[in-house]
Amino acid sequence: EIVMTQSPLSLPVTPGEPASISCRPSQSLLHKNGYNYLDWYLQKPGQPPQLLIYLSSHRASGVPDRFSGSGSGTDFTLRISRVEAEDVGVYYCMQSLQSPCSFGQGTKLEIK
Amino acid sequence: EVQMVQSGAEVKKPGESLKISCKGSGYKFTNYWIGWVRQRPGKGLEWMGLIYPGDSDTRYTPSFRGQVTISADKSINTAYLQWSSLKASDTAMYFCARQAEGDMDFWGTGTTVTVSS
């Protein structure tokens, strides 16, 4: 099984400032088709998770362009260019390269 | 519009059986996997397994294999998660989601399962 390690686990951010979250899988997520099977999700308080980024860097429909994903292999990053109050919640990375899929521990973003 | 509609909250006693459901609509049900995710109170997300309703191909995370059963009835566009003998440690929120090219793009609102004597 692939183990996903996120950092930091807690992220206090001032509105308008940037934020970034790291995700490091225990194995490369690069498929022979050239895609990295790494997704990012946000779970807002009291809601189900929502897909933000798929295949490492593709924004899901309706996701603001202040969210971006990058990385390849065993090193991935989610960036928020300017944090807004509505971005609070827990961010998870997930690998779907091989079954079973697996999530990171989650990063809790809070507003300072 | 794609929707995943889950069954309502359940309160059960240890040792009882349970089957919760997830109905997909707004897309061709047999062309996408359905995944299940557990979230214990105050904890993170755990991927349990998934099923392809087209041919009922099913995969499990090893820690959930033998503890739960994932199934689907493609005639009514519904996937299921079931337990034969619940434990207190099964108390959690359970989410289903459509799983496309690996990513889980549409989620249900979750089913709360409480197991208590």
Coordinates of N, CA and C in Angstrom, one line a residue:
Chain A
E1 N 0.8 -1.2 0.0 CA 0.0 0.0 0.0 C 0.9 1.3 0.0
I2 N 0.4 2.3 -0.7 CA 1.1 3.5 -0.7 C 0.7 4.4 0.5
V3 N 1.7 4.9 1.2 CA 1.5 5.7 2.4 C 1.7 7.2 1.9
M4 N 0.7 8.0 2.3 CA 0.7 9.4 1.9 C 1.0 10.3 3.1
T5 N 2.0 11.1 3.0 CA 2.4 12.0 4.2 C 2.3 13.4 3.8
Q6 N 1.4 14.1 4.6 CA 1.2 15.5 4.3 C 1.9 16.4 5.4
S7 N 2.3 17.6 5.0 CA 2.8 18.6 5.9 C 2.5 20.0 5.4
P8 N 2.2 20.9 6.4 CA 2.1 20.7 7.8 C 0.7 20.1 8.1
L9 N 0.5 19.7 9.3 CA -0.9 19.2 9.7 C -1.8 20.3 10.1
S10 N -1.2 21.4 10.5 CA -2.0 22.6 10.9 C -1.4 23.8 10.2
L11 N -2.3 24.7 9.6 CA -1.8 25.8 8.8 C -2.6 27.0 9.1
P12 N -2.2 27.9 10.0 CA -2.9 29.1 10.3 C -2.4 30.2 9.2
V13 N -3.4 30.8 8.6 CA -3.0 31.7 7.5 C -3.8 33.0 7.6
T14 N -3.2 34.2 7.4 CA -3.8 35.5 7.3 C -4.5 35.6 6.0
P15 N -5.8 36.1 6.0 CA -6.5 36.3 4.7 C -5.7 37.2 3.8
G16 N -5.7 36.7 2.5 CA -4.9 37.5 1.5 C -3.5 37.0 1.3
E17 N -3.0 36.2 2.2 CA -1.7 35.6 2.2 C -1.7 34.3 1.4
P18 N -0.6 33.9 0.9 CA -0.5 32.6 0.2 C -0.4 31.4 1.2
A19 N -0.7 30.2 0.8 CA -0.5 29.0 1.6 C -0.1 27.9 0.7
S20 N 0.7 26.9 1.3 CA 1.0 25.7 0.5 C 1.0 24.5 1.4
I21 N 0.7 23.4 0.8 CA 0.6 22.1 1.6 C 1.4 21.1 0.7
S22 N 2.2 20.3 1.4 CA 3.0 19.3 0.8 C 2.4 17.9 1.0
C23 N 2.6 17.1 0.0 CA 2.2 15.7 0.0 C 3.3 14.8 -0.6
R24 N 3.7 13.8 0.2 CA 4.8 13.0 -0.3 C 4.3 11.5 -0.2
P25 N 4.1 10.8 -1.3 CA 3.8 9.4 -1.3 C 5.0 8.6 -1.1
S26 N 4.8 7.4 -0.6 CA 5.9 6.4 -0.3 C 6.4 5.8 -1.6
Q27 N 5.7 5.9 -2.7 CA 6.1 5.4 -4.0 C 5.7 6.5 -5.1
S28 N 6.4 6.4 -6.2 CA 6.1 7.3 -7.3 C 4.6 7.1 -7.8
L29 N 4.0 8.3 -8.1 CA 2.6 8.2 -8.6 C 2.6 8.4 -10.1
L30 N 3.7 8.4 -10.7 CA 3.8 8.6 -12.1 C 3.4 7.4 -12.9
H31 N 2.4 7.4 -13.7 CA 1.9 6.3 -14.5 C 2.7 6.3 -15.8
K32 N 2.8 5.2 -16.5 CA 3.5 5.1 -17.8 C 2.8 6.0 -18.8
N33 N 1.5 6.4 -18.6 CA 0.8 7.3 -19.5 C 1.3 8.8 -19.3
G34 N 2.1 9.0 -18.4 CA 2.7 10.4 -18.2 C 1.9 11.2 -17.1
Y35 N 0.8 10.7 -16.6 CA 0.0 11.4 -15.6 C 0.4 10.9 -14.2
N36 N 0.4 11.8 -13.2 CA 0.5 11.5 -11.8 C -0.9 11.4 -11.2
Y37 N -1.1 10.2 -10.6 CA -2.4 10.0 -10.0 C -2.5 10.5 -8.6
L38 N -2.6 11.8 -8.5 CA -2.6 12.5 -7.2 C -3.7 13.5 -7.2
D39 N -4.6 13.5 -6.3 CA -5.7 14.4 -6.2 C -5.7 15.2 -4.9
W40 N -6.3 16.3 -4.9 CA -6.5 17.1 -3.7 C -8.0 17.4 -3.4
Y41 N -8.3 17.2 -2.1 CA -9.7 17.4 -1.7 C -9.7 18.4 -0.6
L42 N -10.8 19.2 -0.5 CA -11.1 20.0 0.7 C -12.4 19.6 1.3
Q43 N -12.3 19.4 2.7 CA -13.5 19.1 3.4 C -13.8 20.3 4.3
K44 N -14.8 21.0 3.9 CA -15.2 22.1 4.8 C -16.0 21.6 6.0
P45 N -16.1 22.4 7.1 CA -16.7 21.9 8.3 C -18.2 21.5 8.0
G46 N -18.5 20.2 8.4 CA -19.9 19.7 8.3 C -20.3 19.3 6.9
Q47 N -19.3 19.3 6.0 CA -19.6 18.9 4.6 C -18.8 17.7 4.1
P48 N -19.3 17.0 3.0 CA -18.4 16.0 2.5 C -17.2 16.6 1.8
P49 N -16.2 15.8 1.5 CA -15.1 16.4 0.8 C -15.5 16.8 -0.6
Q50 N -14.7 17.7 -1.2 CA -15.0 18.1 -2.6 C -13.6 18.1 -3.3
L51 N -13.7 17.7 -4.6 CA -12.5 17.5 -5.4 C -12.0 18.9 -5.8
L52 N -10.8 19.2 -5.5 CA -10.2 20.5 -6.0 C -9.3 20.3 -7.2
I53 N -8.4 19.3 -7.1 CA -7.3 19.1 -8.1 C -7.3 17.6 -8.4
Y54 N -7.2 17.3 -9.7 CA -7.0 15.9 -10.1 C -5.8 15.7 -11.0
L55 N -5.2 14.6 -11.1 CA -4.0 14.3 -11.9 C -3.0 15.3 -11.6
S56 N -2.8 15.6 -10.3 CA -1.7 16.5 -9.8 C -1.9 18.0 -10.1
S57 N -2.4 18.4 -11.2 CA -2.4 19.8 -11.6 C -3.7 20.3 -12.3
H58 N -4.7 19.5 -12.5 CA -5.9 19.9 -13.2 C -7.0 20.3 -12.2
R59 N -7.4 21.6 -12.3 CA -8.4 22.1 -11.4 C -9.8 21.4 -11.8
A60 N -10.5 21.0 -10.8 CA -11.9 20.5 -11.0 C -12.8 21.6 -11.4
S61 N -13.9 21.3 -12.0 CA -14.9 22.2 -12.4 C -15.4 23.1 -11.3
G62 N -15.4 24.4 -11.5 CA -15.9 25.4 -10.5 C -14.9 25.8 -9.4
V63 N -13.7 25.2 -9.5 CA -12.7 25.5 -8.5 C -12.0 26.8 -8.8
P64 N -11.9 27.8 -7.9 CA -11.3 29.1 -8.2 C -9.8 28.9 -8.6
D65 N -9.4 29.8 -9.5 CA -8.0 29.7 -10.0 C -6.9 30.1 -9.0
R66 N -7.3 30.5 -7.8 CA -6.3 30.7 -6.8 C -5.7 29.4 -6.2
F67 N -6.4 28.3 -6.6 CA -5.9 27.0 -6.2 C -5.1 26.4 -7.4
S68 N -3.9 25.9 -7.0 CA -3.1 25.2 -8.1 C -2.4 24.0 -7.5
G69 N -2.2 23.0 -8.3 CA -1.4 21.9 -7.9 C -0.2 21.6 -8.8
S70 N 0.8 21.1 -8.2 CA 2.0 20.9 -8.9 C 2.8 19.6 -8.4
G71 N 3.8 19.2 -9.1 CA 4.6 18.1 -8.6 C 4.5 16.9 -9.5
S72 N 5.4 15.9 -9.2 CA 5.5 14.7 -9.9 C 6.2 13.7 -9.1
G73 N 5.9 12.4 -9.4 CA 6.7 11.3 -8.7 C 6.3 11.2 -7.2
T74 N 7.2 11.7 -6.4 CA 7.0 11.6 -4.9 C 6.9 12.9 -4.2
D75 N 6.7 14.0 -4.9 CA 6.7 15.3 -4.3 C 5.6 16.2 -4.9
F76 N 4.6 16.5 -4.2 CA 3.5 17.3 -4.7 C 3.1 18.4 -3.7
T77 N 2.6 19.5 -4.3 CA 2.2 20.7 -3.6 C 0.9 21.2 -4.0
L78 N 0.1 21.6 -3.1 CA -1.1 22.4 -3.3 C -0.8 23.8 -2.9
R79 N -1.1 24.8 -3.7 CA -0.9 26.2 -3.4 C -2.2 27.0 -3.5
I80 N -2.4 27.9 -2.5 CA -3.5 28.8 -2.6 C -2.8 30.2 -2.7
S81 N -3.1 30.9 -3.8 CA -2.4 32.2 -4.0 C -2.7 33.2 -3.0
R82 N -4.0 33.3 -2.7 CA -4.5 34.3 -1.7 C -5.6 33.7 -0.9
V83 N -5.4 33.3 0.3 CA -6.4 32.6 1.1 C -7.6 33.5 1.4
E84 N -8.7 32.9 1.3 CA -10.0 33.6 1.7 C -10.6 32.9 2.8
A85 N -11.5 33.5 3.5 CA -12.2 32.9 4.7 C -12.9 31.6 4.4
E86 N -13.4 31.5 3.1 CA -14.2 30.3 2.7 C -13.3 29.1 2.5
D87 N -12.0 29.3 2.5 CA -11.0 28.2 2.3 C -10.7 27.4 3.5
V88 N -11.3 27.7 4.7 CA -11.0 27.0 5.9 C -11.6 25.6 5.8
G89 N -10.9 24.6 6.4 CA -11.3 23.3 6.3 C -10.1 22.4 6.4
V90 N -10.3 21.1 6.1 CA -9.2 20.1 6.1 C -8.9 19.7 4.6
Y91 N -7.6 19.8 4.2 CA -7.2 19.5 2.9 C -6.5 18.1 2.9
Y92 N -6.9 17.2 2.0 CA -6.4 15.9 1.9 C -5.8 15.7 0.5
C93 N -4.7 15.0 0.4 CA -4.2 14.4 -0.8 C -4.6 13.0 -0.9
M94 N -4.8 12.4 -2.1 CA -5.1 11.0 -2.2 C -4.4 10.5 -3.5
Q95 N -3.9 9.3 -3.4 CA -3.3 8.7 -4.6 C -4.3 7.6 -5.1
S96 N -4.4 7.6 -6.4 CA -5.3 6.6 -7.1 C -4.5 5.8 -8.2
L97 N -3.2 5.8 -8.0 CA -2.4 5.1 -9.0 C -2.6 3.6 -8.9
Q98 N -2.7 3.1 -7.6 CA -2.9 1.7 -7.4 C -3.9 1.4 -6.3
S99 N -4.6 0.3 -6.4 CA -5.5 -0.1 -5.4 C -4.8 -0.8 -4.3
P100 N -5.0 -0.5 -3.0 CA -6.1 0.4 -2.6 C -5.6 1.9 -2.7
C101 N -6.5 2.8 -3.0 CA -6.3 4.2 -2.9 C -6.0 4.5 -1.5
S102 N -5.3 5.7 -1.3 CA -5.0 6.1 0.1 C -4.9 7.6 0.2
F103 N -5.4 8.1 1.4 CA -5.4 9.5 1.7 C -4.2 9.9 2.6
G104 N -3.8 11.2 2.5 CA -2.9 11.7 3.5 C -3.7 11.9 4.8
Q105 N -3.0 12.4 5.9 CA -3.6 12.5 7.2 C -4.5 13.7 7.3
G106 N -4.3 14.7 6.3 CA -5.1 15.9 6.3 C -4.3 17.1 6.9
T107 N -4.6 18.3 6.3 CA -4.0 19.5 6.8 C -5.1 20.5 7.1
K108 N -5.2 20.9 8.4 CA -6.3 21.8 8.8 C -5.8 23.2 8.6
L109 N -6.5 23.9 7.7 CA -6.3 25.3 7.4 C -7.2 26.2 8.2
E110 N -6.7 27.1 9.0 CA -7.5 28.0 9.7 C -7.1 29.5 9.5
I111 N -8.0 30.4 9.7 CA -7.7 31.8 9.5 C -7.2 32.4 10.8
K112 N -6.1 33.1 10.6 CA -5.5 33.8 11.8 C -6.4 34.9 12.3
Chain B
E1 N -27.5 16.7 -14.2 CA -26.7 17.0 -13.0 C -26.4 15.6 -12.3
V2 N -25.1 15.4 -12.0 CA -24.7 14.2 -11.3 C -25.0 14.3 -9.8
Q3 N -25.7 13.3 -9.3 CA -26.0 13.3 -7.8 C -25.7 11.9 -7.3
M4 N -25.2 11.9 -6.0 CA -25.0 10.7 -5.3 C -25.9 10.8 -4.0
V5 N -26.9 10.1 -3.9 CA -27.9 10.2 -2.8 C -27.7 9.0 -1.8
Q6 N -27.4 9.3 -0.6 CA -27.1 8.2 0.4 C -28.3 8.1 1.3
S7 N -28.4 6.9 1.8 CA -29.5 6.6 2.8 C -29.3 7.3 4.1
G8 N -30.3 7.3 4.9 CA -30.3 8.1 6.2 C -29.5 7.5 7.3
A9 N -29.4 8.3 8.4 CA -28.6 7.9 9.5 C -29.1 6.6 10.2
E10 N -28.2 5.8 10.7 CA -28.6 4.5 11.4 C -28.1 4.5 12.8
V11 N -28.9 3.9 13.7 CA -28.4 3.6 15.0 C -28.6 2.1 15.3
K12 N -27.5 1.4 15.6 CA -27.6 0.0 15.7 C -26.9 -0.5 17.0
K13 N -27.2 -1.7 17.4 CA -26.5 -2.3 18.5 C -25.4 -3.2 18.0
P14 N -24.3 -3.4 18.8 CA -23.2 -4.3 18.4 C -23.8 -5.7 18.1
G15 N -23.3 -6.3 17.0 CA -23.7 -7.6 16.6 C -24.8 -7.5 15.5
E16 N -25.5 -6.4 15.4 CA -26.5 -6.3 14.4 C -25.9 -6.2 13.0
S17 N -26.8 -6.4 12.0 CA -26.3 -6.3 10.6 C -26.9 -4.9 10.0
L18 N -26.3 -4.5 8.9 CA -26.7 -3.2 8.4 C -26.3 -3.1 6.9
K19 N -27.1 -2.5 6.1 CA -26.8 -2.3 4.7 C -27.2 -0.8 4.4
I20 N -26.2 0.0 4.0 CA -26.5 1.4 3.6 C -26.4 1.5 2.1
S21 N -27.0 2.5 1.5 CA -27.0 2.6 0.1 C -26.6 4.0 -0.5
C22 N -26.3 4.0 -1.8 CA -25.8 5.1 -2.5 C -26.4 5.1 -3.9
K23 N -27.3 6.0 -4.2 CA -27.9 6.0 -5.5 C -27.3 7.0 -6.4
G24 N -26.8 6.6 -7.6 CA -26.3 7.6 -8.5 C -27.3 8.0 -9.6
S25 N -27.2 9.3 -10.0 CA -28.1 9.7 -11.0 C -27.4 10.8 -11.9
G26 N -28.0 11.0 -13.0 CA -27.4 12.1 -13.9 C -26.2 11.7 -14.7
Y27 N -25.9 10.4 -14.7 CA -24.8 9.8 -15.6 C -25.1 8.3 -15.8
K28 N -24.2 7.7 -16.6 CA -24.4 6.3 -16.9 C -23.7 5.5 -15.8
F29 N -24.6 5.0 -14.9 CA -24.1 4.4 -13.7 C -23.1 3.2 -13.9
T30 N -23.3 2.5 -15.0 CA -22.4 1.3 -15.2 C -21.0 1.7 -15.8
N31 N -20.8 3.0 -16.0 CA -19.5 3.4 -16.6 C -18.5 3.9 -15.7
Y32 N -18.9 4.1 -14.4 CA -18.0 4.7 -13.4 C -17.9 3.8 -12.2
W33 N -16.7 3.8 -11.5 CA -16.6 3.1 -10.2 C -17.4 3.9 -9.1
I34 N -17.7 3.2 -8.1 CA -18.3 3.9 -6.9 C -17.4 3.5 -5.7
G35 N -16.8 4.5 -5.1 CA -15.9 4.3 -3.9 C -16.6 4.6 -2.6
W36 N -16.1 4.0 -1.5 CA -16.6 4.2 -0.2 C -15.5 4.7 0.7
V37 N -15.8 5.7 1.5 CA -14.8 6.3 2.4 C -15.4 6.4 3.8
R38 N -14.6 6.0 4.8 CA -15.0 6.1 6.2 C -14.3 7.3 6.9
Q39 N -15.1 7.9 7.7 CA -14.5 9.0 8.6 C -15.0 8.9 10.0
R40 N -14.2 8.4 10.8 CA -14.5 8.3 12.2 C -14.6 9.7 12.9
P41 N -15.4 9.8 14.0 CA -15.5 11.1 14.6 C -14.2 11.8 14.9
G42 N -14.1 13.0 14.3 CA -12.9 13.8 14.5 C -11.6 13.4 13.8
K43 N -11.8 12.4 12.9 CA -10.6 11.8 12.3 C -10.6 12.1 10.8
G44 N -9.6 11.5 10.1 CA -9.4 11.8 8.7 C -10.2 10.8 7.8
L45 N -9.9 10.8 6.5 CA -10.6 10.0 5.6 C -9.9 8.7 5.4
E46 N -10.6 7.6 5.3 CA -10.0 6.3 5.0 C -10.8 5.7 3.8
W47 N -10.0 5.4 2.8 CA -10.6 4.8 1.6 C -10.8 3.3 1.9
M48 N -12.1 2.8 1.7 CA -12.4 1.5 2.1 C -12.3 0.5 0.9
G49 N -12.9 1.0 -0.3 CA -12.9 0.1 -1.4 C -13.8 0.7 -2.5
L50 N -14.0 -0.1 -3.6 CA -14.9 0.4 -4.6 C -15.4 -0.7 -5.5
I51 N -16.4 -0.4 -6.3 CA -17.0 -1.4 -7.1 C -17.3 -0.7 -8.5
Y52 N -17.2 -1.5 -9.5 CA -17.6 -1.1 -10.9 C -18.9 -1.8 -11.2
P53 N -20.0 -1.0 -11.1 CA -21.3 -1.6 -11.3 C -21.5 -2.3 -12.6
G54 N -20.7 -2.0 -13.6 CA -20.9 -2.6 -14.9 C -20.7 -4.1 -14.9
D55 N -19.7 -4.6 -14.1 CA -19.4 -6.0 -14.0 C -19.2 -6.5 -12.6
S56 N -19.5 -5.6 -11.6 CA -19.4 -5.9 -10.2 C -17.9 -6.2 -9.7
D57 N -16.9 -5.8 -10.5 CA -15.5 -5.9 -10.0 C -15.4 -5.1 -8.8
T58 N -14.8 -5.6 -7.7 CA -14.8 -5.0 -6.4 C -13.3 -5.1 -5.9
R59 N -12.9 -4.0 -5.3 CA -11.6 -4.0 -4.6 C -11.7 -3.4 -3.2
Y60 N -10.9 -3.9 -2.3 CA -10.9 -3.5 -0.9 C -9.6 -3.1 -0.4
T61 N -9.5 -2.1 0.5 CA -8.3 -1.9 1.3 C -8.2 -3.2 2.2
P62 N -7.0 -3.7 2.4 CA -6.8 -4.9 3.2 C -7.5 -4.9 4.6
S63 N -7.4 -3.7 5.2 CA -8.0 -3.7 6.6 C -9.5 -3.7 6.6
F64 N -10.1 -3.5 5.5 CA -11.6 -3.6 5.4 C -12.1 -4.9 4.8
R65 N -11.2 -5.6 4.1 CA -11.6 -6.9 3.5 C -12.1 -7.8 4.5
G66 N -13.2 -8.4 4.3 CA -13.8 -9.4 5.3 C -14.6 -8.7 6.4
Q67 N -14.4 -7.4 6.6 CA -15.2 -6.6 7.6 C -16.5 -6.0 7.0
V68 N -16.4 -5.7 5.7 CA -17.6 -5.1 5.0 C -17.7 -5.8 3.7
T69 N -18.9 -5.6 3.1 CA -19.1 -6.1 1.7 C -19.7 -4.9 0.9
I70 N -19.1 -4.7 -0.2 CA -19.5 -3.7 -1.2 C -20.2 -4.4 -2.3
S71 N -21.4 -3.9 -2.7 CA -22.1 -4.5 -3.8 C -22.9 -3.4 -4.6
A72 N -23.5 -3.8 -5.7 CA -24.3 -2.9 -6.5 C -25.4 -3.6 -7.2
D73 N -26.5 -2.8 -7.4 CA -27.6 -3.3 -8.3 C -27.7 -2.3 -9.4
K74 N -27.2 -2.6 -10.6 CA -27.2 -1.7 -11.7 C -28.6 -1.4 -12.2
S75 N -29.5 -2.3 -11.9 CA -30.9 -2.1 -12.4 C -31.6 -0.9 -11.8
I76 N -31.1 -0.5 -10.6 CA -31.6 0.6 -9.9 C -30.5 1.6 -9.5
N77 N -29.4 1.6 -10.2 CA -28.3 2.5 -10.1 C -27.9 2.8 -8.6
T78 N -27.8 1.7 -7.9 CA -27.5 1.8 -6.4 C -26.3 0.9 -6.0
A79 N -25.4 1.5 -5.2 CA -24.4 0.7 -4.6 C -24.6 0.6 -3.1
Y80 N -24.1 -0.4 -2.5 CA -24.3 -0.7 -1.1 C -23.0 -1.0 -0.4
L81 N -23.1 -0.7 0.9 CA -22.0 -1.1 1.9 C -22.7 -1.8 3.0
Q82 N -22.3 -3.0 3.3 CA -23.0 -3.8 4.4 C -22.0 -4.4 5.4
W83 N -22.6 -4.6 6.6 CA -21.9 -5.3 7.6 C -22.8 -6.4 8.1
S84 N -22.2 -7.6 8.5 CA -23.0 -8.7 9.0 C -23.0 -8.7 10.5
S85 N -22.0 -8.0 11.1 CA -22.0 -8.0 12.6 C -21.3 -6.7 13.0
L86 N -22.0 -5.7 13.4 CA -21.4 -4.4 13.7 C -20.7 -4.4 15.0
K87 N -19.7 -3.5 15.1 CA -18.9 -3.3 16.3 C -19.0 -1.8 16.6
A88 N -18.7 -1.5 17.9 CA -18.7 -0.1 18.3 C -17.7 0.7 17.4
S89 N -16.6 0.1 17.0 CA -15.6 0.8 16.2 C -16.0 1.1 14.8
D90 N -17.2 0.6 14.4 CA -17.8 0.9 13.1 C -18.5 2.3 13.1
T91 N -18.6 2.9 14.3 CA -19.3 4.2 14.4 C -18.5 5.2 13.6
A92 N -19.2 5.8 12.6 CA -18.5 6.7 11.7 C -19.5 7.3 10.7
M93 N -19.0 8.2 9.9 CA -19.7 8.7 8.8 C -19.1 8.0 7.6
Y94 N -20.0 7.5 6.7 CA -19.6 6.8 5.5 C -20.0 7.6 4.3
F95 N -19.1 7.9 3.4 CA -19.3 8.6 2.2 C -19.2 7.6 1.0
C96 N -20.0 7.8 0.0 CA -19.8 7.2 -1.3 C -19.5 8.3 -2.2
A97 N -18.8 8.0 -3.3 CA -18.4 9.0 -4.3 C -18.2 8.3 -5.6
R98 N -18.6 9.0 -6.7 CA -18.2 8.5 -8.0 C -16.7 8.6 -8.2
Q99 N -16.1 7.5 -8.7 CA -14.7 7.5 -8.9 C -14.4 7.3 -10.3
A100 N -13.9 8.4 -10.9 CA -13.7 8.5 -12.4 C -12.3 8.0 -12.8
E101 N -11.5 8.8 -13.3 CA -10.1 8.5 -13.7 C -9.3 8.5 -12.4
G102 N -9.7 7.7 -11.4 CA -9.0 7.7 -10.1 C -9.6 8.6 -9.1
D103 N -9.9 9.9 -9.6 CA -10.4 10.9 -8.6 C -11.9 10.7 -8.3
M104 N -12.2 11.1 -7.1 CA -13.6 11.0 -6.6 C -14.3 12.3 -6.9
D105 N -15.1 12.4 -8.0 CA -15.5 13.7 -8.4 C -16.9 14.2 -7.9
F106 N -17.7 13.3 -7.6 CA -19.0 13.6 -7.0 C -19.3 12.8 -5.8
W107 N -19.6 13.5 -4.7 CA -19.7 12.8 -3.4 C -21.2 12.8 -2.9
G108 N -21.6 11.8 -2.1 CA -22.8 11.9 -1.4 C -22.6 12.7 -0.1
T109 N -23.7 13.0 0.6 CA -23.6 13.8 1.8 C -23.2 13.0 3.0
G110 N -23.1 11.7 2.9 CA -22.7 10.8 3.9 C -23.8 10.2 4.7
T111 N -23.6 9.0 5.3 CA -24.5 8.3 6.1 C -23.8 8.1 7.5
T112 N -24.4 8.6 8.6 CA -23.9 8.4 9.9 C -24.3 7.1 10.4
V113 N -23.4 6.3 10.9 CA -23.7 5.0 11.5 C -23.2 5.1 12.9
T114 N -24.1 4.8 13.9 CA -23.8 4.8 15.3 C -24.1 3.4 15.8
V115 N -23.1 2.8 16.4 CA -23.2 1.5 17.0 C -23.0 1.6 18.5
S116 N -24.0 1.3 19.2 CA -23.9 1.5 20.7 C -24.9 0.6 21.4
S117 N -24.5 0.0 22.5 CA -25.4 -0.8 23.3 C -26.3 0.0 24.2

